[in-house]
Structure formats: structure tokens, C-alpha cells
Coordinates of C-alpha atoms (C1' of nucleotides) in Angstrom, one line a residue:
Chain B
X199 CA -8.0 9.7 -18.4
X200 CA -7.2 10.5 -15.0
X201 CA -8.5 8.1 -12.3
X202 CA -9.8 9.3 -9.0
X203 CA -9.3 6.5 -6.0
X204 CA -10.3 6.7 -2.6
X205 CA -10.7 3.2 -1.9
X206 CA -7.6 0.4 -3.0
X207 CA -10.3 -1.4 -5.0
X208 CA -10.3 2.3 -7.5
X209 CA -6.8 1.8 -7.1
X210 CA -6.9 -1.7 -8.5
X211 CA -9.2 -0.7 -11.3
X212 CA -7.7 2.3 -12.0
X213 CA -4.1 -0.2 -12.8
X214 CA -6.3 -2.6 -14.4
X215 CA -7.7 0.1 -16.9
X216 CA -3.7 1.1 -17.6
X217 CA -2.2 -2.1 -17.9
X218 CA -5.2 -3.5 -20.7
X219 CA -4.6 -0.6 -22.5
X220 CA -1.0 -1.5 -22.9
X221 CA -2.1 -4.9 -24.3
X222 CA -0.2 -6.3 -21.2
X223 CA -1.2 -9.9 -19.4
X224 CA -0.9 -10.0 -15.5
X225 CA 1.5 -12.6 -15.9
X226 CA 3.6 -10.1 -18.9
X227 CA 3.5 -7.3 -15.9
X228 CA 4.4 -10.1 -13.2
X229 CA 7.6 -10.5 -15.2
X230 CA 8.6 -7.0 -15.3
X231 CA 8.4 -6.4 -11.9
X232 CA 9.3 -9.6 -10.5
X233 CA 5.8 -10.3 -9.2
X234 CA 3.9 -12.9 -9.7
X235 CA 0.4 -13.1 -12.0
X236 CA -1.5 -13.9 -8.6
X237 CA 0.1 -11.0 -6.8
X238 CA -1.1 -8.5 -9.8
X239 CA -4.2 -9.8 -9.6
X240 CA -5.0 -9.1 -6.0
X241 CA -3.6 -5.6 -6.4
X242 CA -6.1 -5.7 -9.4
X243 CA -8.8 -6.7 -7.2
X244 CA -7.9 -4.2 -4.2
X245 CA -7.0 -6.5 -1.5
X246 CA -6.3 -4.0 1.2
X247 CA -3.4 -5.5 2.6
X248 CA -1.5 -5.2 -0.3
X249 CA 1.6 -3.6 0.1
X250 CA 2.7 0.1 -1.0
X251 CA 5.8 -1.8 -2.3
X252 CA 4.2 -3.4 -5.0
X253 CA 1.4 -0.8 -6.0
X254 CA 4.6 1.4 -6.4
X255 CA 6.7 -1.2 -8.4
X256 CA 3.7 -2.1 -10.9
X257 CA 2.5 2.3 -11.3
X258 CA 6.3 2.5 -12.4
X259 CA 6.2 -0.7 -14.9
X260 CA 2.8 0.9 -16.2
X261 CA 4.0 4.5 -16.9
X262 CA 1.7 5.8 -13.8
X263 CA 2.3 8.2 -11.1
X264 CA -0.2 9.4 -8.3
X265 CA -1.0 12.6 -7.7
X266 CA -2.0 13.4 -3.8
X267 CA -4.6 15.9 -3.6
X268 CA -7.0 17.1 -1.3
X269 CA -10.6 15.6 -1.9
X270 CA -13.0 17.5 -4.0
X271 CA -16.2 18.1 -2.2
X272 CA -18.5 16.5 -4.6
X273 CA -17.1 13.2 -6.7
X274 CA -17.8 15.5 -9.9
X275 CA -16.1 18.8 -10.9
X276 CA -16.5 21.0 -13.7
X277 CA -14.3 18.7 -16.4
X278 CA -16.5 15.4 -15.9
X279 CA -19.6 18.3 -16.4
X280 CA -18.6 19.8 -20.0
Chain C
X237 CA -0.6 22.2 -3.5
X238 CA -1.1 18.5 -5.4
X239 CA 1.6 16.2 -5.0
X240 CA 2.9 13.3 -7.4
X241 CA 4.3 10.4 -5.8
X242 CA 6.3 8.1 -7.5
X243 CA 8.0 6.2 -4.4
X244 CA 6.9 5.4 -0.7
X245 CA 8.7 7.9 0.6
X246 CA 7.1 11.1 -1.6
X247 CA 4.0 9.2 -0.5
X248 CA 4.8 9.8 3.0
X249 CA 5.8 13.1 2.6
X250 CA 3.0 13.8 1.1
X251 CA 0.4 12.7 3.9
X252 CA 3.0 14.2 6.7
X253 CA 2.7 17.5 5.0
X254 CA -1.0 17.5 5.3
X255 CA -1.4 16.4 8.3
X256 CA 0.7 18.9 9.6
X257 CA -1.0 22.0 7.8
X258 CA -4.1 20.2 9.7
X259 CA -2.2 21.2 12.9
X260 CA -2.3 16.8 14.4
X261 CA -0.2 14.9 15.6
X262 CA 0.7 11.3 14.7
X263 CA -0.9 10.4 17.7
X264 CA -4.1 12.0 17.3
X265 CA -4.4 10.9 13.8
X266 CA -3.6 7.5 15.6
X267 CA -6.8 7.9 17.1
X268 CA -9.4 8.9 14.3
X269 CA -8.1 5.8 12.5
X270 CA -7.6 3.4 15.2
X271 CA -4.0 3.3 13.9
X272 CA -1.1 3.4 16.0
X273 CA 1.4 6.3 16.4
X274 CA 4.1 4.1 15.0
X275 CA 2.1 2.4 12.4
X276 CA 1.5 6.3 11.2
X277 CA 5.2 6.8 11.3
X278 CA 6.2 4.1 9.3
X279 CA 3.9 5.1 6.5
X280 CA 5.1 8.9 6.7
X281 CA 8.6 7.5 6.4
X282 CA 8.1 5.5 3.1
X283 CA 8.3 2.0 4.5
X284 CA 7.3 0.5 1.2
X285 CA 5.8 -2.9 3.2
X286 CA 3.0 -0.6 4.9
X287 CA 0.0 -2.0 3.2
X288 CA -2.7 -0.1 0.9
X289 CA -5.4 -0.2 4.0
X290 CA -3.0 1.8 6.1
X291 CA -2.6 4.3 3.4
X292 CA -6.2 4.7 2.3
X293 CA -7.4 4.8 6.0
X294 CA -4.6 7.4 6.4
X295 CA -5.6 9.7 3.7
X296 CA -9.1 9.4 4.3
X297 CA -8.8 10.6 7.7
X298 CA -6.6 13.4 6.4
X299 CA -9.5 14.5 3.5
X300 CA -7.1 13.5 1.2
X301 CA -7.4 11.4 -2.5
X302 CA -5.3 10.2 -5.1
X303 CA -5.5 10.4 -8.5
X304 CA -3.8 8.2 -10.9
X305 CA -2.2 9.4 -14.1
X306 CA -0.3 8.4 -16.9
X307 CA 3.7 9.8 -15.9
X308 CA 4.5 13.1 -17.0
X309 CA 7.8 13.0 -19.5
X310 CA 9.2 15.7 -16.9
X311 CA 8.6 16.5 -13.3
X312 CA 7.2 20.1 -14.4
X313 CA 4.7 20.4 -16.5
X314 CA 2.8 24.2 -17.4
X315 CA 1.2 25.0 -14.2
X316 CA 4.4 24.3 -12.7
X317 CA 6.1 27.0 -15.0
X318 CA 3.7 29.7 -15.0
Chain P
dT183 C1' 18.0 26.1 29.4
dC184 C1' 14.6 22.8 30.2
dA185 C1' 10.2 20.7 30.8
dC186 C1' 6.8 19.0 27.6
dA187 C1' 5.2 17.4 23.2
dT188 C1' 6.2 14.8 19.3
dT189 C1' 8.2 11.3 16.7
dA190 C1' 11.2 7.1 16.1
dT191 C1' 12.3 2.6 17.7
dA192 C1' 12.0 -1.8 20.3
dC193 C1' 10.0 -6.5 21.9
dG194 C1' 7.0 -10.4 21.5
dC195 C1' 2.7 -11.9 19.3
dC196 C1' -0.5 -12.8 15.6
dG197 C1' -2.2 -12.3 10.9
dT198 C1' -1.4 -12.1 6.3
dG199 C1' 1.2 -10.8 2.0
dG200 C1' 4.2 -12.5 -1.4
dC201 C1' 6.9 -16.5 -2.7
dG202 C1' 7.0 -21.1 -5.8
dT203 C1' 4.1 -24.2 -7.7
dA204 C1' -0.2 -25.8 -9.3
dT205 C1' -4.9 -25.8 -10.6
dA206 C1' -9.7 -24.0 -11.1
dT207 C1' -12.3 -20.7 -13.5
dT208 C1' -13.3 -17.4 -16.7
dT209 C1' -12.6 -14.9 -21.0
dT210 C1' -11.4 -14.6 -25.7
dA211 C1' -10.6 -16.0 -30.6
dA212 C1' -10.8 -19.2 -34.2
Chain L
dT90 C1' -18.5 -24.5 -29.8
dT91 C1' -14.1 -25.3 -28.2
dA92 C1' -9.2 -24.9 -27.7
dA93 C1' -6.1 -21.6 -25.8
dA94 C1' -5.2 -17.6 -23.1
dA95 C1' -5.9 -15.1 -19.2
dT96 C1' -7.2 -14.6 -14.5
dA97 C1' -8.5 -16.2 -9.8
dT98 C1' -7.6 -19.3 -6.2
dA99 C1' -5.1 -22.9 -3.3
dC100 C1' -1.2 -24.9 -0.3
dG101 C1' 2.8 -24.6 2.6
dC102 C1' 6.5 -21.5 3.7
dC103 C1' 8.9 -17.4 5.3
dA104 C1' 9.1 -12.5 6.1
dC105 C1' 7.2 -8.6 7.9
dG106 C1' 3.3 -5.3 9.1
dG107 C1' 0.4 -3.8 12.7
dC108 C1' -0.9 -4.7 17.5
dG109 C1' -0.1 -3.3 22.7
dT110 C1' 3.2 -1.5 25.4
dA111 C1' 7.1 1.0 26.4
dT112 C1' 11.1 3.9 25.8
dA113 C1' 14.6 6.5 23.3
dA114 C1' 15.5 10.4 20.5
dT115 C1' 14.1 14.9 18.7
dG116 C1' 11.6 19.2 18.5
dT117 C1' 9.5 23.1 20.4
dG118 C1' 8.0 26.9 23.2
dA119 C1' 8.3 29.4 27.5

DNA sequence: TCACATTATACGCCGTGGCGTATATTTTAA
DNA sequence: TTAAAATATACGCCACGGCGTATAATGTGA
């Protein structure tokens, strides 16, 4: 299920959502990408200041990629409808 | 024309490429976020430090979203070939 | 070509992320 | 209910992002 994010804390849920459906632990994912459990969790969480560097790293240990697109006008489109 | 971003730097291609087709400059999106010229520059350049703020800010400014998806086996996929 | 616009880079400063380590707090099974 | 697992938070430390300001390097149009 694609994830729409606009804000880093959709971004954070959106990994959150991912890595539990792997059956992963922050602390399992901290291993795999050299991070530790408390930095996953504030990426988790959406701390802003969070760097690109480790959103990247964890996407790529989680099987996710972003897709840049230009906003829809309405947060709804005809897929979330039917 | 949606853009997957794996890494920083397709990340920052992707934002420069809008803002272009939206005819500003670094420094005038400088301005509608109360971001510098440089800090813009660094983000369109991939510097994987620049934090998440930067980037939502960024793209919000630019009418831009992300949407995160589970990684394609391939880079194309059927829209890509037809 | 050449002046002007745009973008990249530099310096010193301050704030904060991520580090190791450790411990609360919360969640989940038995 | 309660022990164990998972997650959030804390402390001191170091590195680096973003700030203002400024300038160098590139691009671009006349």
C-alpha cells in the first residue's frame, strides 16, 4: 500500500508500517544499517532534523523507494474512492 | 513525470528539476522557505546530512509529495514500457 | 564577447543529530 | 498478572548542517 507523506512524521509512519510488517525490531533494522534502535525510532517518530542519510539507508534495508510527484489537489484520488 | 529516488542525489535531482520547470531560482526558493541559497544547493546536490525538515520544507514550497513504495524488482515497470 | 544571473563554496558560529551506553516506559505473550 | 521484549529517552561527546555573509565559479542571453 503506497504511502503518501508530506510531513517527515508520514514519513516515519509510513517506515514504521514497512518495517512491522517485515516482523523487524528497531533494534533488528539498527543492525542492518548500522544505526542505532534510538536513531530508528526518532526517524520513526519524524524528528525533523533527521538526516536524508539515514531515511535513505533504512528505505534501502526495508525494500522501499520514494516516488517524487507533484501533489494531488485533494489528499484523495480516484483509487482511495473505488 | 514521477520520480523514484533511491539515493540523495536522485532526491535532489528530483526537486532541482521541478524547481526549474517552475522557472525559480535557488535563491528565490531561498526566500519562500526562509532557506538559504546554499542550504538549497546542498540538498539539490545529494548531500545525504541535509536533514528531513530541509527536504519537506523544500518540496512543499515546490507543490511537490512523496510517496513511499515497496521497491520495484526493476527500474521499469509497465507504464515505463508502454 | 561580456555583463548579468545563477549556483557552488568558504568562514566562524550555534544547534542538534547520531554515537556508545544505559535506563525508563510501554507493549506483548505466556 | 507478570516476565520479557520492544521502544522511548537520557547523558556526554564529536561531527556537521544551517545560519549570515561573502565570494568564486558557471551559465546564459544580448
Amino acid at each position: 500500500m503506497d504511502q503518501i507523506a508530506r510531513t517527515a512524521k508520514q514519513l516515519g509512519a509510513a517506515i514504521r508500517r514497512r518495517r512491522r510488517s517485515l516482523g523487524l525490531s528497531q533494534a533488528a533494522l539498527g543492525e542492518r544499517t548500522h544505526l542505532r534502535q534510538a536513531t530508528i525510532s526518532a526517524l520513526e517518530n519524524g524528528e525533523p532534523g533527521t538526516q536524508l542519510r539515514t531515511m535513505i539507508d533504512v528505505m534501502a534495508a526495508l525494500g522501499l523507494e520514494v516516488v517524487v510527484r507533484e501533489r494531488t489537489k485533494s489528499g484523495a484520488d480516484i483509487e482511495d474512492i473505488f
